[in-house]
């Protein structure tokens, strides 16, 4: 497949969609989400060795009642962040979110008008409730980091307390402790540029917004997380394989994120008893992603990516944002109590393929 640079710009949505609703998928319903709880484990001793026997008392269930989940990077109902929030809500979790200040009022207005009601349905017939929306700009760790140009920017007018440190303190004041922390954020100002043309400023900006923001979130929220909690982030296959057009240092930032997931799993596990994992999702079609990279008479990058996945992935089926949401629910539940430091691929197995089956060279004469 050959793409122009403008068309390939759509690749940004593959990961940036996590933060601003461009997470490639029509959001219809959570699907068959089953309420579950962690199985009991009993240990039996023998004279030769110690064995662990897993006793399942009925069907496994996920029950997150009483758990508080903070999802950073929710701005509409079509992205991964929303799907994760809805899956967690379906299991009983209390949902609070952090939204980028420039779009905060638009998002809050949409919630009040019921613009997202159709995407809020839960399996029991109720609607997901977002208990509180906090302004959050994750490129700023503390108030001292906010430059005057941001403070005086009309898009931030009337807002304060949107740094990571301030948001964590506000959440602590409102809820005390939380159990689930989701990093659904990414941005690269020079994503359309090849790496060879990326400036130092653009490269570091991508790293700051897409990778270090996760480190900072855990630094500030870790102390108010209950033991056994889980932090989850979203990554993309460009961290390990070449995706032409996904430039500006974004592929490097995602590689950082995956590496940091392992280090943070160790450090946060020992310090707070918190697990840290990330999900690498395949292409999904959202409203925002569909609008990027469209050229007259051609498919968008996302449409190409979905077609490519269907032609080459082991599983020939559609991938929805709810698939990511349900996988996230597992990782954030007690069923995954021993799972940490993991990159979980939710992509119909596309990551496992080393050859494009629909390549011209694979066609039989």
XYZ file of C-alpha atoms in Angstrom:
365
model
C 0.000 0.000 0.000
C 1.261 3.459 -0.847
C 0.105 6.508 1.103
C 0.774 10.200 0.802
C 2.094 12.013 3.856
C -1.264 13.683 4.414
C -3.065 10.367 4.311
C -0.552 8.806 6.671
C -1.199 11.602 9.162
C -4.249 9.593 10.095
C -1.937 7.136 11.792
C -1.745 9.605 14.660
C -5.257 8.632 15.574
C -4.175 5.072 16.227
C -2.709 6.188 19.536
C -3.706 9.785 20.041
C -7.263 8.539 19.676
C -6.884 7.143 23.130
C -6.959 10.612 24.599
C -9.327 12.572 22.434
C -11.903 10.069 21.334
C -10.155 8.997 18.138
C -9.781 5.387 19.178
C -11.187 3.924 16.003
C -14.450 2.212 16.826
C -18.153 2.644 16.626
C -19.419 2.602 20.168
C -22.631 0.622 20.280
C -22.777 -1.317 23.527
C -20.477 -2.886 26.034
C -21.496 -6.230 24.624
C -21.569 -9.375 26.671
C -19.836 -8.025 29.740
C -20.153 -10.547 32.562
C -19.991 -9.421 36.179
C -17.172 -11.360 37.786
C -15.157 -11.770 41.002
C -11.752 -13.264 41.749
C -11.647 -17.031 42.347
C -10.522 -18.402 45.682
C -7.177 -20.129 45.846
C -6.315 -22.826 48.369
C -2.904 -24.283 48.927
C -2.235 -27.924 49.695
C 1.038 -29.286 51.007
C 2.662 -32.631 50.223
C 5.829 -34.205 51.559
C 7.574 -33.923 48.193
C 6.520 -30.455 47.042
C 4.083 -27.603 47.541
C 1.252 -27.387 45.024
C -1.389 -24.738 44.419
C -4.893 -25.887 43.652
C -7.308 -23.425 42.063
C -10.859 -23.966 43.262
C -13.528 -22.206 41.208
C -16.701 -21.600 43.203
C -19.103 -21.173 40.310
C -18.487 -18.897 37.311
C -15.723 -16.318 37.633
C -17.093 -12.838 38.215
C -15.800 -9.275 38.098
C -17.274 -7.117 40.834
C -15.777 -3.652 41.095
C -18.454 -2.285 43.409
C -16.889 0.225 45.774
C -13.841 0.697 43.541
C -12.994 4.166 42.211
C -11.504 4.507 38.712
C -9.853 7.674 37.410
C -9.530 7.731 33.616
C -7.230 10.426 32.240
C -8.013 11.414 28.671
C -11.763 11.192 28.073
C -13.246 13.868 25.807
C -16.070 12.126 23.937
C -17.746 8.735 23.648
C -15.876 7.168 20.742
C -12.439 6.607 22.210
C -10.740 3.894 24.199
C -10.990 5.886 27.418
C -14.791 5.953 27.204
C -14.998 2.233 26.395
C -12.775 1.396 29.366
C -14.838 3.632 31.640
C -18.045 1.966 30.512
C -16.724 -1.554 31.012
C -15.517 -0.660 34.502
C -18.866 0.967 35.258
C -20.662 -2.185 34.113
C -18.807 -4.063 36.866
C -19.863 -1.490 39.459
C -16.899 0.898 39.599
C -17.326 4.606 40.335
C -16.097 6.548 37.305
C -14.284 9.891 37.434
C -12.343 11.346 34.506
C -9.737 13.928 33.600
C -10.308 16.001 30.441
C -7.996 18.339 28.537
C -8.970 21.923 29.523
C -9.496 23.293 25.974
C -12.289 20.760 25.348
C -13.572 20.486 28.911
C -16.616 22.724 28.491
C -17.615 21.042 25.233
C -17.437 17.625 26.886
C -19.321 18.746 29.983
C -21.956 20.366 27.773
C -22.379 17.130 25.850
C -22.846 15.191 29.078
C -25.507 17.614 30.304
C -27.386 17.566 26.998
C -27.348 13.790 26.861
C -25.255 13.722 23.689
C -23.503 10.555 24.879
C -26.536 8.735 26.271
C -26.667 6.248 23.408
C -23.070 5.279 24.159
C -23.657 5.015 27.911
C -25.870 1.915 27.977
C -24.837 -0.786 30.443
C -25.807 -4.470 30.250
C -28.299 -4.162 33.126
C -30.249 -1.483 31.255
C -28.874 1.446 33.246
C -26.627 4.253 32.015
C -23.006 4.868 32.889
C -22.644 7.837 35.211
C -19.466 9.893 35.216
C -19.436 11.121 38.792
C -17.031 14.001 38.219
C -14.965 15.557 35.438
C -11.663 17.174 36.377
C -9.660 19.523 34.149
C -6.313 17.856 33.425
C -3.377 18.876 31.268
C -0.899 16.053 31.728
C 2.096 17.891 30.294
C 2.233 19.933 33.503
C 3.279 18.193 36.719
C 2.796 21.091 39.148
C 1.602 24.734 39.088
C 5.185 25.982 38.694
C 5.388 24.198 35.330
C 2.531 26.169 33.743
C 3.876 29.014 31.545
C 2.214 32.421 31.416
C 1.122 31.866 27.822
C -1.030 28.940 28.977
C -2.380 30.782 32.000
C -3.434 33.657 29.734
C -4.757 31.444 26.948
C -8.495 31.964 26.443
C -9.007 28.195 26.161
C -7.847 27.903 29.780
C -9.786 30.959 30.963
C -11.517 30.452 34.286
C -9.755 27.150 34.926
C -7.116 26.262 37.465
C -5.899 23.188 39.282
C -5.359 21.251 36.046
C -1.801 20.031 36.629
C -1.272 16.381 37.527
C -0.291 17.206 41.100
C -3.332 19.418 41.649
C -5.695 16.917 40.059
C -4.423 14.130 42.303
C -4.954 16.327 45.367
C -8.478 17.209 44.213
C -9.329 13.531 43.686
C -7.929 12.684 47.118
C -10.032 15.429 48.705
C -13.170 14.137 46.983
C -12.683 10.363 47.165
C -9.788 9.640 49.479
C -8.292 6.582 47.804
C -8.736 5.225 44.272
C -8.249 1.709 42.917
C -7.828 2.110 39.161
C -5.778 4.638 37.199
C -6.053 4.754 33.401
C -3.651 6.715 31.188
C -5.491 7.311 27.912
C -3.310 10.146 26.632
C -0.994 10.790 23.700
C 0.045 13.662 21.460
C 2.865 14.467 19.058
C 2.934 17.951 17.518
C 5.171 16.773 14.650
C 3.560 13.381 14.078
C 3.313 13.982 10.323
C 7.075 14.444 10.021
C 9.459 11.547 9.365
C 11.820 10.930 12.268
C 14.705 12.266 10.184
C 12.879 15.598 9.948
C 11.658 15.769 13.547
C 13.019 18.555 15.713
C 14.349 18.030 19.213
C 11.465 20.123 20.521
C 8.857 18.033 18.697
C 10.465 14.745 19.736
C 10.619 15.706 23.397
C 7.064 17.069 23.289
C 5.809 13.698 22.049
C 7.708 11.944 24.810
C 6.423 14.360 27.428
C 2.741 14.102 26.499
C 2.659 10.422 25.571
C 5.150 8.688 27.873
C 6.364 10.783 30.782
C 2.785 11.810 31.540
C 2.160 8.187 32.577
C 5.170 8.249 34.896
C 4.002 11.513 36.436
C 0.431 10.267 36.846
C 1.631 7.264 38.826
C 4.030 9.407 40.854
C 1.182 11.653 41.992
C -1.690 9.147 42.155
C 0.262 6.153 43.465
C 0.204 7.388 47.075
C -3.609 7.572 46.979
C -4.129 4.148 45.367
C -5.288 1.202 47.415
C -3.053 -1.846 47.577
C -3.995 -4.277 44.823
C -4.937 -1.438 42.468
C -3.952 -1.265 38.816
C -2.615 1.390 36.487
C -3.341 0.878 32.805
C -2.084 2.723 29.725
C -2.638 2.414 25.977
C 0.099 1.812 23.450
C 0.470 0.991 19.758
C 2.402 -1.503 17.623
C 4.543 1.352 16.220
C 6.559 0.983 19.420
C 8.204 -2.107 17.956
C 7.475 -2.152 14.217
C 7.758 0.506 11.523
C 4.512 2.334 10.715
C 5.333 4.824 7.923
C 3.744 8.177 8.645
C 3.658 7.695 12.410
C 6.495 10.089 13.006
C 7.482 13.038 15.134
C 8.934 10.781 17.814
C 5.588 9.126 18.562
C 6.867 5.613 17.858
C 9.745 6.306 20.251
C 7.325 7.621 22.876
C 5.263 4.437 22.694
C 8.413 2.340 23.039
C 9.226 4.402 26.126
C 5.757 3.796 27.515
C 6.078 0.032 27.157
C 9.527 -0.021 28.714
C 8.376 2.210 31.565
C 5.441 -0.140 32.141
C 7.873 -2.856 33.176
C 9.993 -0.608 35.397
C 6.950 0.985 37.022
C 5.422 -2.458 37.589
C 8.445 -3.311 39.717
C 8.704 -0.001 41.534
C 4.986 0.578 42.150
C 4.485 -3.072 43.033
C 7.116 -2.954 45.757
C 6.188 0.533 46.990
C 2.378 0.470 46.962
C 1.334 -3.036 45.918
C -0.020 -1.582 42.661
C 0.057 -3.381 39.309
C 1.016 -1.615 36.040
C 0.019 -2.857 32.568
C -0.570 -1.534 29.061
C -2.817 -2.523 26.144
C -1.648 -2.447 22.526
C -4.830 -2.200 20.476
C -5.433 -2.780 16.796
C -7.170 -0.390 14.372
C -10.682 0.708 15.246
C -12.802 3.288 13.490
C -14.053 6.297 15.444
C -15.595 9.549 14.304
C -12.393 11.506 14.861
C -10.139 8.937 13.211
C -12.404 8.770 10.169
C -12.105 12.509 9.640
C -8.295 12.533 9.491
C -6.250 11.979 6.365
C -9.169 11.882 3.959
C -8.210 12.609 0.370
C -10.669 12.880 -2.527
C -11.389 9.498 -4.023
C -9.276 7.611 -1.500
C -9.880 5.732 1.710
C -8.626 7.183 4.987
C -5.622 5.637 6.682
C -7.911 4.054 9.262
C -9.969 2.390 6.543
C -6.783 1.045 4.974
C -5.601 -0.142 8.398
C -8.852 -1.961 9.129
C -8.833 -3.631 5.697
C -5.175 -4.577 6.171
C -5.938 -6.105 9.555
C -8.833 -8.161 8.219
C -6.678 -9.420 5.358
C -3.666 -10.303 7.480
C -4.634 -10.896 11.135
C -5.135 -14.477 12.362
C -8.712 -13.635 13.375
C -10.804 -12.256 10.504
C -13.265 -10.222 12.524
C -14.088 -6.637 13.418
C -12.382 -5.043 16.408
C -14.439 -2.673 18.549
C -13.498 -0.265 21.313
C -15.515 -2.451 23.683
C -13.028 -5.271 23.051
C -10.362 -2.997 24.485
C -12.719 -1.951 27.286
C -13.436 -5.538 28.322
C -9.745 -6.473 28.222
C -9.065 -3.443 30.414
C -11.758 -4.572 32.851
C -9.974 -7.906 33.226
C -6.600 -6.252 33.858
C -8.133 -3.891 36.424
C -9.953 -6.662 38.267
C -8.941 -9.208 40.854
C -8.850 -11.874 38.151
C -5.538 -10.325 37.062
C -4.139 -9.998 40.593
C -0.833 -11.597 39.541
C -0.563 -9.872 36.159
C 1.767 -6.871 36.009
C 4.388 -5.419 33.668
C 2.466 -6.783 30.666
C 1.775 -5.404 27.185
C -1.517 -7.063 26.225
C -2.231 -7.125 22.490
C -5.900 -6.635 21.615
C -5.617 -6.689 17.827
C -6.987 -10.005 16.543
C -3.416 -11.287 16.593
C -2.075 -8.899 13.941
C 1.061 -8.235 16.014
C 2.110 -11.871 15.607
C 2.309 -11.734 11.808
C 5.643 -11.296 10.086
C 4.375 -11.327 6.511
C 1.537 -9.512 4.750
C -0.692 -12.180 3.272
C -2.262 -9.716 0.839
C 1.119 -8.585 -0.491
C 1.606 -8.590 -4.275
C 4.503 -10.975 -3.780
C 2.180 -13.494 -2.116
C -0.199 -13.711 -5.064
C -0.137 -16.947 -6.984
C 0.319 -16.726 -10.724
